[in-house]
Coordinates of C-alpha atoms in Angstrom, one line a residue:
Chain A
M804 CA 14.7 -58.9 -49.7
N805 CA 17.5 -60.2 -52.2
V806 CA 21.1 -61.1 -51.0
P807 CA 23.2 -58.0 -51.3
W808 CA 25.3 -59.0 -54.3
V809 CA 22.0 -59.4 -56.3
T810 CA 20.7 -56.0 -55.1
L811 CA 24.1 -54.7 -56.4
R812 CA 23.6 -56.0 -59.7
I813 CA 20.5 -55.1 -60.4
V814 CA 21.0 -51.4 -59.4
A815 CA 24.1 -51.3 -61.0
W816 CA 22.5 -52.7 -64.3
N817 CA 19.9 -50.2 -63.9
E818 CA 22.4 -47.5 -63.6
L819 CA 24.0 -48.5 -66.8
A820 CA 20.9 -48.8 -68.8
D821 CA 19.6 -45.3 -67.3
S822 CA 23.0 -44.1 -68.8
V823 CA 22.5 -45.2 -71.8
R824 CA 19.3 -44.1 -72.0
S825 CA 19.9 -40.4 -70.7
R826 CA 21.1 -38.4 -73.7
R827 CA 23.1 -36.2 -71.4
V828 CA 25.6 -39.1 -70.2
L829 CA 25.9 -40.1 -73.6
V830 CA 26.9 -36.9 -74.9
I831 CA 29.3 -36.4 -72.1
V832 CA 30.7 -39.9 -73.0
L833 CA 31.0 -39.2 -76.8
L834 CA 32.3 -36.0 -76.1
Y835 CA 35.2 -37.5 -73.8
L836 CA 35.8 -39.8 -76.9
A837 CA 35.9 -36.8 -79.1
C838 CA 38.4 -35.3 -77.1
A839 CA 40.4 -38.2 -76.5
L840 CA 40.6 -38.3 -80.5
W841 CA 41.4 -35.0 -81.0
G842 CA 44.0 -34.9 -78.4
T843 CA 45.6 -38.2 -80.1
K844 CA 45.4 -36.2 -83.4
L845 CA 47.2 -33.3 -82.1
F846 CA 49.6 -35.6 -80.5
V847 CA 50.3 -37.3 -83.8
D848 CA 50.6 -34.0 -85.9
T849 CA 52.8 -32.2 -83.2
L850 CA 55.1 -35.4 -83.5
R851 CA 55.2 -35.4 -87.4
V852 CA 56.1 -31.6 -87.2
L853 CA 58.7 -31.9 -84.6
E854 CA 60.2 -35.3 -86.3
G855 CA 60.1 -33.1 -89.7
E856 CA 62.1 -30.5 -88.2
L857 CA 64.3 -33.2 -86.4
A858 CA 64.9 -35.0 -89.5
Q859 CA 65.9 -31.6 -91.3
T860 CA 68.5 -30.8 -88.8
L861 CA 70.0 -34.2 -88.9
G862 CA 69.7 -34.2 -92.9
L863 CA 67.3 -37.3 -92.9
A864 CA 64.8 -37.9 -95.1
E865 CA 61.4 -36.1 -93.7
P866 CA 59.0 -39.0 -92.8
K867 CA 55.5 -39.1 -94.5
K868 CA 53.9 -40.3 -91.1
A869 CA 54.7 -39.6 -87.4
G870 CA 56.5 -42.1 -85.2
G871 CA 59.2 -43.1 -87.5
V872 CA 62.1 -40.7 -86.0
T873 CA 60.4 -41.3 -82.4
A874 CA 61.0 -45.0 -82.1
S875 CA 64.5 -44.3 -83.0
L876 CA 64.8 -41.3 -80.8
W877 CA 62.9 -43.2 -77.9
Q878 CA 65.7 -45.9 -78.1
S879 CA 68.9 -43.5 -78.3
E880 CA 71.2 -43.4 -75.1
S881 CA 71.5 -39.7 -74.9
F882 CA 67.5 -39.3 -75.1
R883 CA 67.0 -41.5 -72.2
R884 CA 69.9 -39.7 -70.1
T885 CA 68.3 -36.5 -70.7
L886 CA 64.8 -37.5 -69.8
K887 CA 66.2 -39.1 -66.4
K888 CA 67.7 -35.9 -65.6
L889 CA 64.2 -34.2 -66.2
L890 CA 62.0 -36.7 -64.3
G891 CA 64.6 -37.3 -61.7
D892 CA 63.3 -41.0 -61.6
E893 CA 65.7 -43.2 -63.6
E894 CA 63.9 -46.3 -63.2
L895 CA 60.5 -44.9 -64.3
V896 CA 62.1 -43.4 -67.3
T897 CA 63.6 -46.6 -68.3
H898 CA 60.0 -48.2 -67.5
L899 CA 58.2 -45.8 -69.6
L900 CA 60.6 -45.9 -72.6
G901 CA 59.7 -49.4 -72.8
A902 CA 56.0 -48.4 -74.0
P903 CA 55.0 -47.3 -77.5
P904 CA 54.8 -43.0 -77.4
L905 CA 51.0 -43.1 -78.3
A906 CA 50.2 -45.4 -75.3
L907 CA 51.9 -43.2 -72.9
F908 CA 49.9 -40.1 -74.2
Y909 CA 46.6 -42.4 -74.0
G910 CA 47.9 -43.1 -70.2
W911 CA 48.7 -39.3 -69.6
L912 CA 45.1 -38.3 -71.2
A913 CA 43.0 -41.1 -69.5
L914 CA 44.8 -40.3 -66.1
T915 CA 44.3 -36.4 -66.7
F916 CA 40.8 -36.2 -67.6
T917 CA 38.8 -39.4 -66.6
P918 CA 38.4 -37.7 -63.2
L919 CA 36.8 -34.7 -64.8
L920 CA 34.4 -37.0 -66.8
V921 CA 33.7 -38.7 -63.5
M922 CA 32.8 -35.6 -61.7
L923 CA 30.6 -34.2 -64.6
T924 CA 28.7 -37.7 -65.0
A925 CA 28.4 -39.0 -61.5
S926 CA 27.9 -36.2 -59.2
T927 CA 24.3 -35.7 -60.1
R928 CA 23.5 -39.3 -60.0
I929 CA 22.0 -39.6 -56.3
A930 CA 20.9 -35.9 -56.0
E931 CA 18.8 -35.9 -59.0
E932 CA 17.0 -38.7 -57.8
V933 CA 16.5 -37.3 -54.4
A934 CA 15.4 -33.9 -56.2
S935 CA 12.7 -35.5 -58.3
G936 CA 11.5 -37.9 -55.6
S937 CA 12.3 -40.9 -57.8
A938 CA 14.5 -42.3 -54.9
R939 CA 11.2 -42.8 -52.9
F940 CA 10.2 -45.2 -55.2
V941 CA 13.2 -47.5 -54.3
M942 CA 14.1 -46.8 -50.8
F943 CA 11.6 -49.1 -49.4
R944 CA 12.7 -51.9 -51.6
T945 CA 16.3 -52.1 -50.5
T946 CA 18.9 -50.5 -48.2
R947 CA 20.4 -47.2 -48.9
S948 CA 23.9 -48.4 -48.5
L949 CA 23.1 -51.1 -51.1
W950 CA 21.3 -48.5 -53.5
C951 CA 24.4 -46.2 -53.5
L952 CA 27.0 -49.1 -53.9
G953 CA 24.8 -50.2 -56.8
K954 CA 25.0 -46.6 -58.2
F955 CA 28.8 -46.8 -57.6
A956 CA 29.1 -50.1 -59.4
G957 CA 27.0 -49.0 -62.5
Q958 CA 29.1 -45.7 -62.6
A959 CA 32.4 -47.5 -62.5
L960 CA 31.3 -49.9 -65.4
Q961 CA 30.4 -46.9 -67.3
I962 CA 33.6 -45.0 -66.8
F963 CA 35.5 -48.2 -67.8
G964 CA 33.3 -48.6 -70.9
A965 CA 34.0 -45.0 -71.8
L966 CA 37.8 -45.9 -71.0
L967 CA 38.1 -48.8 -73.4
I968 CA 36.2 -46.9 -76.1
S969 CA 38.4 -44.0 -76.0
A970 CA 41.5 -46.5 -76.0
A971 CA 40.0 -48.1 -79.0
G972 CA 39.7 -44.8 -80.7
T973 CA 43.1 -43.7 -80.0
W974 CA 44.2 -47.3 -81.1
V975 CA 42.6 -46.8 -84.5
L976 CA 44.2 -43.3 -84.8
G977 CA 47.7 -44.6 -84.0
L978 CA 47.3 -47.6 -86.6
I979 CA 46.0 -44.9 -89.5
H980 CA 48.5 -42.1 -88.7
M981 CA 51.8 -43.5 -87.2
Q982 CA 54.7 -44.7 -89.0
T983 CA 55.8 -47.2 -86.8
F984 CA 53.2 -48.5 -85.0
E985 CA 53.2 -51.6 -83.0
P986 CA 49.4 -52.8 -82.8
L987 CA 49.5 -55.8 -80.4
A988 CA 52.0 -53.9 -78.0
A989 CA 50.0 -50.5 -78.2
M990 CA 47.2 -52.4 -77.6
L991 CA 48.3 -54.0 -74.6
H992 CA 49.9 -50.8 -73.2
M993 CA 46.6 -49.1 -73.8
L994 CA 44.6 -51.6 -72.1
G995 CA 46.9 -51.4 -69.1
Y996 CA 46.7 -47.8 -68.9
A997 CA 42.9 -47.9 -69.3
C998 CA 43.0 -50.2 -66.3
K999 CA 45.0 -48.1 -64.3
A1000 CA 43.2 -45.0 -65.1
W1001 CA 39.8 -46.7 -64.2
L1002 CA 41.6 -47.6 -60.8
Y1003 CA 42.6 -43.7 -60.4
A1004 CA 39.2 -42.7 -61.1
L1005 CA 37.3 -44.8 -58.6
P1006 CA 38.3 -42.6 -55.5
F1007 CA 37.0 -39.7 -57.9
L1008 CA 33.8 -41.5 -58.5
G1009 CA 34.0 -41.9 -54.5
V1010 CA 34.0 -38.1 -54.2
A1011 CA 31.3 -37.6 -56.8
L1012 CA 28.7 -40.0 -55.1
A1013 CA 29.7 -38.5 -51.3
V1014 CA 29.1 -35.1 -53.1
S1015 CA 25.6 -36.5 -54.7
Q1016 CA 24.6 -37.8 -51.3
W1017 CA 24.8 -34.6 -49.6
M1018 CA 23.2 -32.7 -51.8
S1019 CA 19.4 -32.3 -53.0
S1020 CA 20.3 -30.6 -56.4
P1021 CA 22.1 -32.0 -59.1
N1022 CA 23.6 -28.6 -60.6
L1023 CA 24.8 -27.8 -57.0
A1024 CA 26.3 -31.4 -56.8
V1025 CA 28.2 -30.8 -60.0
V1026 CA 29.7 -27.4 -59.0
V1027 CA 30.5 -28.8 -55.5
G1028 CA 32.1 -31.8 -56.9
L1029 CA 34.3 -29.6 -59.3
M1030 CA 35.2 -27.6 -56.5
V1031 CA 36.3 -30.4 -54.1
M1032 CA 38.3 -31.5 -57.2
F1033 CA 39.9 -28.4 -57.6
V1034 CA 40.6 -28.2 -53.6
M1035 CA 42.2 -31.4 -54.0
S1036 CA 44.5 -30.3 -56.7
L1037 CA 45.3 -27.3 -54.9
V1038 CA 46.6 -29.2 -51.9
R1039 CA 48.6 -31.3 -54.2
W1040 CA 50.0 -28.1 -55.7
I1041 CA 50.6 -26.6 -52.4
G1042 CA 52.4 -29.5 -50.9
R1043 CA 54.9 -29.2 -54.0
F1044 CA 55.6 -25.5 -53.4
A1045 CA 55.7 -25.9 -49.5
E1046 CA 58.5 -28.5 -50.0
G1047 CA 61.5 -27.1 -47.4
S1048 CA 59.1 -24.9 -45.4
D1049 CA 57.8 -25.4 -41.9
T1050 CA 54.5 -26.5 -43.1
A1051 CA 55.6 -28.9 -45.8
A1052 CA 54.8 -32.0 -43.7
L1053 CA 51.6 -31.2 -43.0
W1054 CA 50.6 -30.3 -46.6
Q1055 CA 52.2 -33.5 -47.8
T1056 CA 50.2 -35.5 -45.3
V1057 CA 46.9 -33.7 -46.4
A1058 CA 47.9 -34.7 -50.0
L1059 CA 48.1 -38.2 -49.0
L1060 CA 44.3 -38.0 -48.7
T1061 CA 44.0 -37.2 -52.2
P1062 CA 43.9 -39.7 -55.2
S1063 CA 46.6 -37.7 -57.0
A1064 CA 49.0 -38.3 -54.4
Y1065 CA 49.0 -42.0 -56.0
R1066 CA 48.8 -41.1 -59.6
H1067 CA 52.8 -41.3 -59.9
H1068 CA 52.7 -45.1 -58.7
L1069 CA 50.3 -46.2 -61.3
W1070 CA 52.8 -45.4 -64.4
W1071 CA 54.6 -48.3 -63.0
N1072 CA 53.7 -52.3 -63.8
D1073 CA 55.6 -54.1 -60.9
L1074 CA 53.2 -55.0 -58.3
S1075 CA 55.6 -54.0 -55.3
R1076 CA 54.8 -50.2 -56.6
L1077 CA 51.3 -50.9 -57.9
A1078 CA 49.9 -52.7 -55.3
P1079 CA 50.3 -50.3 -52.3
A1080 CA 49.1 -47.3 -54.5
V1081 CA 45.8 -49.3 -55.6
L1082 CA 45.3 -50.2 -52.2
L1083 CA 45.4 -46.7 -50.8
L1084 CA 43.1 -45.6 -53.8
G1085 CA 40.6 -48.4 -52.6
I1086 CA 40.9 -47.1 -49.1
L1087 CA 40.1 -43.7 -50.3
T1088 CA 37.3 -44.8 -52.3
T1089 CA 35.8 -46.3 -49.5
A1090 CA 36.5 -43.3 -47.2
Y1091 CA 34.8 -41.1 -49.5
L1092 CA 31.6 -43.0 -50.1
L1093 CA 31.3 -43.5 -46.4
A1094 CA 31.7 -39.8 -45.7
G1095 CA 29.2 -39.1 -48.1
H1096 CA 26.7 -42.0 -46.4
T1097 CA 27.1 -40.6 -43.2
R1098 CA 24.7 -38.2 -44.2
F1099 CA 22.6 -40.0 -46.7
G1100 CA 22.1 -43.0 -44.7
R1101 CA 20.2 -40.8 -42.2
R1102 CA 18.8 -37.9 -44.4
D1103 CA 15.0 -37.6 -45.0
L1104 CA 14.1 -38.2 -48.7
Chain B
M331 CA -6.7 -58.3 -33.8
T332 CA -3.1 -57.9 -34.8
A333 CA -1.6 -54.7 -36.1
A334 CA 0.0 -54.0 -39.5
L335 CA 1.3 -50.7 -38.5
R336 CA 1.5 -49.2 -35.0
F337 CA 2.3 -45.4 -34.2
R338 CA 3.1 -44.8 -30.3
G339 CA 3.6 -40.9 -29.6
V340 CA 5.6 -40.3 -33.0
T341 CA 7.1 -37.1 -33.4
K342 CA 8.6 -35.5 -36.4
S343 CA 9.4 -31.7 -37.1
Y344 CA 10.9 -29.9 -40.0
G345 CA 12.9 -27.3 -38.3
R346 CA 10.5 -25.5 -36.0
R347 CA 7.2 -26.7 -37.4
R348 CA 6.1 -30.0 -36.0
A349 CA 4.4 -32.2 -38.5
L350 CA 3.6 -35.0 -36.1
D351 CA 3.0 -34.2 -32.7
G352 CA 2.8 -37.3 -30.5
L353 CA 0.9 -39.5 -33.1
D354 CA -1.0 -42.6 -32.0
W355 CA -2.1 -44.7 -34.7
T356 CA -3.0 -48.4 -35.2
V357 CA -3.9 -50.1 -38.4
P358 CA -5.4 -53.5 -38.1
A359 CA -4.0 -56.2 -40.3
G360 CA -6.0 -57.0 -43.2
T361 CA -8.1 -54.1 -43.1
V362 CA -8.6 -51.0 -46.0
F363 CA -7.8 -48.3 -43.6
G364 CA -8.4 -44.6 -44.3
L365 CA -6.5 -41.7 -43.2
V366 CA -8.3 -38.4 -43.2
G367 CA -7.1 -34.8 -42.4
S368 CA -6.7 -31.5 -43.7
N369 CA -3.9 -30.2 -45.8
G370 CA -0.5 -30.2 -43.7
A371 CA -2.3 -32.3 -41.1
G372 CA 0.7 -34.7 -41.4
K373 CA -0.7 -37.8 -43.3
T374 CA 2.1 -37.6 -45.6
T375 CA 4.6 -37.3 -43.4
A376 CA 3.2 -40.4 -41.2
M377 CA 3.5 -42.6 -44.4
A378 CA 6.9 -41.4 -45.1
V379 CA 8.0 -42.1 -41.4
A380 CA 6.3 -45.6 -41.8
V381 CA 8.5 -46.9 -44.6
G382 CA 11.8 -44.9 -43.4
L383 CA 11.8 -42.1 -45.9
L384 CA 11.7 -39.9 -43.1
R385 CA 13.1 -40.2 -39.9
A386 CA 10.8 -39.8 -36.5
D387 CA 12.4 -37.7 -33.9
G388 CA 10.7 -39.7 -31.3
G389 CA 8.1 -42.2 -30.4
E390 CA 7.6 -46.0 -31.4
I391 CA 6.9 -47.2 -35.0
D392 CA 5.8 -51.1 -35.3
L393 CA 5.6 -52.4 -38.7
L394 CA 4.0 -55.8 -39.2
G395 CA 4.9 -56.7 -35.5
E396 CA 8.7 -56.3 -36.2
G397 CA 9.7 -52.9 -34.9
P398 CA 10.3 -50.1 -37.1
F399 CA 10.9 -50.0 -40.9
R400 CA 14.1 -51.7 -41.8
A401 CA 14.8 -52.7 -45.4
E402 CA 16.2 -56.0 -44.6
K403 CA 13.2 -57.1 -43.0
H404 CA 10.5 -55.2 -44.5
A405 CA 11.6 -54.6 -48.4
G406 CA 9.0 -56.2 -50.8
R407 CA 6.3 -56.8 -47.6
V408 CA 5.6 -53.0 -47.4
T409 CA 5.1 -50.5 -50.2
L410 CA 4.3 -46.8 -50.7
L411 CA 2.6 -44.8 -53.3
P412 CA 4.3 -41.4 -52.6
Q413 CA 2.2 -38.3 -53.2
D414 CA 4.4 -35.9 -55.5
A415 CA 7.5 -38.3 -56.4
G416 CA 8.5 -38.0 -60.0
F417 CA 10.1 -41.4 -62.0
P418 CA 13.3 -40.9 -63.7
P419 CA 12.3 -39.3 -66.9
H420 CA 14.2 -41.6 -69.3
A421 CA 13.2 -44.9 -67.8
R422 CA 10.7 -47.2 -69.8
V423 CA 7.2 -48.0 -68.0
E424 CA 7.7 -51.8 -68.2
E425 CA 11.7 -51.8 -67.6
L426 CA 10.8 -49.6 -64.5
L427 CA 8.3 -52.0 -63.2
R428 CA 10.4 -54.8 -63.5
F429 CA 13.2 -53.1 -61.8
Y430 CA 11.6 -52.1 -59.0
S431 CA 10.2 -55.8 -58.9
R432 CA 13.4 -57.5 -58.8
L433 CA 14.9 -54.8 -56.4
Q434 CA 12.2 -55.9 -53.7
G435 CA 12.9 -59.6 -54.8
A436 CA 9.6 -60.3 -55.8
G437 CA 10.3 -61.7 -59.5
E438 CA 8.5 -60.2 -62.2
D439 CA 5.4 -62.3 -62.4
S440 CA 2.9 -59.6 -61.5
V441 CA 4.6 -57.0 -63.7
E442 CA 2.3 -58.1 -66.9
G443 CA -1.0 -58.2 -64.8
L444 CA -0.4 -54.5 -63.3
L445 CA 0.5 -53.0 -66.5
D446 CA -2.9 -54.4 -68.0
W447 CA -4.8 -53.6 -64.7
V448 CA -3.7 -49.8 -64.9
H449 CA -4.2 -49.6 -68.8
L450 CA -0.6 -49.1 -69.5
T451 CA 0.3 -52.2 -71.8
D452 CA 0.2 -50.4 -74.9
R453 CA 2.6 -47.7 -73.3
R454 CA 5.0 -50.2 -71.7
R455 CA 7.8 -49.4 -74.0
S456 CA 7.3 -45.6 -73.8
A457 CA 9.7 -43.0 -71.7
V458 CA 8.1 -42.0 -68.5
R459 CA 8.5 -38.4 -69.8
T460 CA 6.3 -39.2 -72.7
L461 CA 3.4 -40.1 -70.3
S462 CA 0.5 -38.0 -69.2
H463 CA -0.1 -36.9 -65.9
G464 CA -2.8 -39.4 -65.2
M465 CA -0.7 -42.3 -67.0
R466 CA 2.4 -41.6 -64.4
R467 CA -0.2 -41.6 -61.3
R468 CA -1.3 -45.2 -62.6
L469 CA 2.3 -46.3 -62.9
A470 CA 2.8 -45.1 -59.4
I471 CA -0.1 -47.2 -58.2
A472 CA 1.0 -50.0 -60.1
Q473 CA 4.5 -50.0 -58.6
A474 CA 2.7 -49.9 -55.0
F475 CA 1.0 -53.5 -55.8
L476 CA 3.9 -55.0 -57.4
G477 CA 4.5 -58.6 -55.5
A478 CA 2.8 -59.5 -52.9
P479 CA 3.4 -56.7 -50.3
Q480 CA 1.4 -57.2 -46.7
L481 CA 1.2 -53.5 -46.3
V482 CA 0.4 -50.9 -49.0
L483 CA 0.2 -47.3 -48.1
L484 CA -1.4 -45.2 -50.9
D485 CA -0.9 -41.3 -50.4
E486 CA -3.9 -39.8 -52.4
P487 CA -4.1 -42.6 -54.8
L488 CA -7.1 -41.1 -56.8
N489 CA -5.5 -37.8 -57.1
G490 CA -5.2 -36.8 -60.9
L491 CA -7.0 -39.7 -62.1
D492 CA -10.0 -39.4 -64.8
P493 CA -13.5 -41.0 -63.4
R494 CA -12.8 -44.3 -65.3
E495 CA -9.3 -45.1 -64.0
A496 CA -10.6 -43.8 -60.6
A497 CA -13.5 -46.4 -60.4
R498 CA -10.7 -48.8 -61.7
V499 CA -8.3 -48.3 -58.8
R500 CA -11.4 -48.3 -56.2
E501 CA -12.2 -51.9 -57.7
L502 CA -8.7 -53.0 -57.4
I503 CA -8.7 -51.8 -53.5
R504 CA -12.1 -53.6 -53.1
Q505 CA -10.7 -56.9 -54.7
R506 CA -7.5 -56.8 -52.3
R507 CA -9.6 -56.2 -49.2
G508 CA -8.8 -58.9 -46.8
R509 CA -5.6 -60.1 -48.8
Q510 CA -3.6 -57.1 -48.0
T511 CA -3.6 -54.2 -45.5
I512 CA -4.2 -51.3 -47.4
V513 CA -3.7 -47.5 -45.8
I514 CA -5.5 -44.8 -48.0
S515 CA -4.9 -41.2 -47.7
S516 CA -7.5 -39.0 -49.4
H517 CA -9.3 -35.8 -49.2
I518 CA -12.5 -37.4 -51.0
L519 CA -14.3 -38.8 -48.2
S520 CA -16.8 -40.5 -50.2
D521 CA -14.1 -42.5 -51.4
I522 CA -13.1 -43.5 -48.0
E523 CA -16.5 -44.0 -46.9
A524 CA -17.0 -46.6 -49.9
L525 CA -13.8 -48.2 -49.3
C526 CA -12.5 -48.4 -45.9
D527 CA -13.4 -50.3 -43.0
E528 CA -11.7 -48.1 -40.7
V529 CA -10.9 -44.7 -40.5
A530 CA -8.2 -42.3 -38.9
F531 CA -8.9 -38.6 -38.5
I532 CA -5.6 -36.6 -38.2
E533 CA -5.3 -33.3 -37.5
R534 CA -2.0 -31.0 -36.5
G535 CA 0.1 -34.2 -36.2
R536 CA -2.2 -36.1 -34.2
C537 CA -5.0 -39.0 -34.4
V538 CA -8.0 -37.0 -33.3
R539 CA -10.3 -39.8 -33.5
Q540 CA -10.0 -43.5 -35.1
D541 CA -12.8 -46.1 -35.1
S542 CA -14.7 -48.2 -37.8
I543 CA -16.7 -46.5 -40.6
E544 CA -19.7 -48.2 -39.1
R545 CA -19.3 -47.1 -35.7
L546 CA -18.1 -43.4 -36.7
T547 CA -21.4 -43.4 -39.1
H548 CA -23.6 -45.0 -36.8
R549 CA -24.7 -47.3 -39.4
A550 CA -26.2 -49.7 -37.1
Q551 CA -28.0 -47.0 -34.9
R552 CA -29.1 -44.4 -37.6
V553 CA -31.5 -44.3 -40.3
T554 CA -32.4 -41.0 -42.4
Y555 CA -35.5 -41.0 -44.6
R556 CA -35.9 -37.8 -47.2
L557 CA -39.4 -37.5 -47.6
R558 CA -41.9 -35.7 -49.7
G559 CA -44.6 -34.2 -47.3
A560 CA -44.9 -34.0 -43.7
A561 CA -43.5 -36.6 -41.6
P562 CA -46.1 -38.9 -39.6
L563 CA -44.1 -38.4 -36.2
S564 CA -47.1 -39.1 -33.6
A565 CA -47.9 -42.4 -35.8
L566 CA -44.2 -43.4 -35.8
Q567 CA -43.7 -42.8 -32.0
A568 CA -46.7 -44.8 -31.2
I569 CA -45.2 -47.9 -33.0
L570 CA -41.5 -47.3 -32.4
P571 CA -41.6 -45.6 -28.8
D572 CA -37.8 -46.4 -28.2
V573 CA -36.8 -44.6 -31.4
Q574 CA -35.6 -41.0 -31.3
W575 CA -36.8 -39.2 -34.2
S576 CA -35.6 -35.6 -35.2
V577 CA -36.5 -33.9 -38.3
K578 CA -34.1 -31.2 -40.4
G579 CA -35.5 -30.0 -43.5
D580 CA -37.0 -32.9 -45.7
E581 CA -34.9 -35.3 -43.5
L582 CA -36.4 -37.3 -40.8
T583 CA -33.6 -39.3 -38.8
A584 CA -34.1 -42.2 -36.8
T585 CA -31.8 -42.9 -34.0
F586 CA -31.9 -46.1 -32.1
G587 CA -30.5 -49.0 -30.1
E588 CA -30.5 -52.5 -29.7
P589 CA -32.3 -55.0 -30.3
L590 CA -33.9 -52.8 -33.1
T591 CA -32.2 -53.2 -36.1
T592 CA -32.2 -51.3 -39.7
E593 CA -34.2 -53.8 -41.4
E594 CA -36.9 -54.2 -38.3
L595 CA -37.1 -50.5 -38.4
N596 CA -37.7 -50.4 -42.1
R597 CA -40.3 -53.0 -41.9
R598 CA -42.2 -51.3 -39.2
A599 CA -41.9 -47.7 -40.3
L600 CA -42.2 -47.8 -44.0
P601 CA -46.1 -48.9 -44.1
V602 CA -46.4 -46.0 -41.7
F603 CA -45.2 -43.6 -44.5
L604 CA -47.2 -44.9 -47.1
A605 CA -50.3 -45.2 -45.2
A606 CA -49.7 -41.4 -44.5
G607 CA -49.1 -40.9 -48.2
V608 CA -45.8 -39.4 -47.8
G609 CA -43.3 -40.2 -50.5
I610 CA -39.9 -41.7 -49.8
L611 CA -36.9 -40.2 -52.1
E612 CA -34.2 -41.7 -50.4
I613 CA -33.4 -43.9 -47.2
K614 CA -29.6 -43.6 -46.1
R615 CA -28.0 -45.7 -43.2
G616 CA -25.8 -43.6 -40.6
S617 CA -24.6 -40.2 -40.9
D618 CA -22.3 -39.2 -43.6
L619 CA -18.5 -39.1 -42.8
E620 CA -17.9 -35.6 -43.8
G621 CA -20.1 -34.5 -41.1
E622 CA -18.3 -36.7 -38.4
Y623 CA -14.9 -35.8 -39.8
L624 CA -15.9 -31.8 -39.4
R625 CA -16.9 -32.5 -36.0
A626 CA -13.9 -34.0 -34.9
A627 CA -11.6 -31.7 -36.6
Q628 CA -13.2 -28.7 -35.1
E629 CA -13.3 -30.2 -31.7
A630 CA -9.4 -30.8 -32.1
I631 CA -8.5 -27.3 -33.6
G632 CA -10.8 -25.8 -30.6
T633 CA -8.8 -27.4 -28.0
A634 CA -5.5 -27.4 -29.5
Q635 CA -3.1 -25.3 -27.5
G636 CA 0.3 -24.5 -29.1
A637 CA -0.5 -26.6 -32.2
P638 CA 2.1 -27.1 -35.0
S639 CA 1.6 -24.8 -38.1
E640 CA 1.4 -26.3 -41.6
T641 CA 3.5 -28.6 -42.9
R642 CA 3.8 -30.9 -45.7

């Protein structure tokens, strides 16, 4: 048998190649890119309308492109003070206001929608191989755990690719439609957010593949994956609403087992805040995958 | 003789249905081994258990003398042609074989030869979903021979193949005789008889009989002549008094023991037929496997108490 990392590489590469060959995955990735571009366009257009209204109110010349007034607004002290009051985290506001607006929008978009993309594309991957029986051609050639890890690695690469493509699309749109657009700064920030969104997506990938390891039907795996995602969001919401109640501690503890508990930390760039969040996301990813493997490692194929 | 595969009291149930009911089964290394049984007898389950696709509920399995299947030890050394498994539909033929070959650590040297051997060279870049059923079956056979596996398990290898391809697969198996241990599960007993050195009859999850084809069909002790005309029994008994003769329709069967051999029997009996003016339409060594199997299966079904119902 190969050494583990060679097997991982072989399975991951095959997973990537299969994703490219499979029209369904390509369609979903393209759909995600289209949504990112459409969202960005919407953001730019909305910004232009708002800036137009603001310019009229202030008696300024109406900008032809979006972003001109925003840059000034971004740097105004009164706006910062308002945001600080709204978010309740002064440091974070200062930190975020250092980033180009479009990059922030991209960061929000990526952090919000990548988990959904992951759940749609990855939760079928093992279940469909079990359902079709194609897993039976593989399972006497390598260990089940290495095969699953290889699938994870391949899917993780695929997600990273999708994030980079959507970042590039957003960046190009910004370049065309934004009045004040700093290409290099925006690119660097978008790359940073793409990486963070990727790290944030890994535990969701862990959930998707865990569900996929339990199921024998790909369609059921998608449904269960989306349901798990919904329950995770619900736990987080209940945790917020239960603040101050007797059960608050319980809900907040349960919420710590979901990736969204660490999403807030990913907006930061300094390692003291980022590293613990990344570490915990890594632990969650491993835990979810292992939860799936407790069944897959022993199930009949 | 060392065993390539040994089952001792292996059990496997699907819910309340028992597929393997204390299966004892040994495959000698280097043989072409036949596995025969009715539908649901447990053949497919036995093969899947052997390579770890299914988990046995109990009993002992020894693969290549190294205990039960573990991918760390057996990957690339043991392969399987599963019965009903499908390939990833978007995968391309050659890429898929290369992937499997790399995965089992065998390199890719054997891929070209196998593609040629299963007549898929011209479809090497085709997606699996575009292949016919027979082509997919050939691809499935090819993947089982990737690299140099010591033990190859083939579950119904000739199913779905046209006569030309079936003959080609038979030839391949013959070529591999002695180099690899090959286990073939099949309902086509003539194939088993023609290809295998040894055979096991499995019924209701148990091995009801295992022996060499030679012994099972009494090849060394039985010759059947199909004749045109009445058999000259008294003349035959006079020159071959130790041979037991029996007549059934136009067939005359001679059953004998050592030191008499088939060659010696023919040397002495054939002139008697010719002298009596009896036409010899066919000479057949031993009995046919089908008869032996049906007899063994009938005995097993007759004696089974609380036997399992049909499983996969």
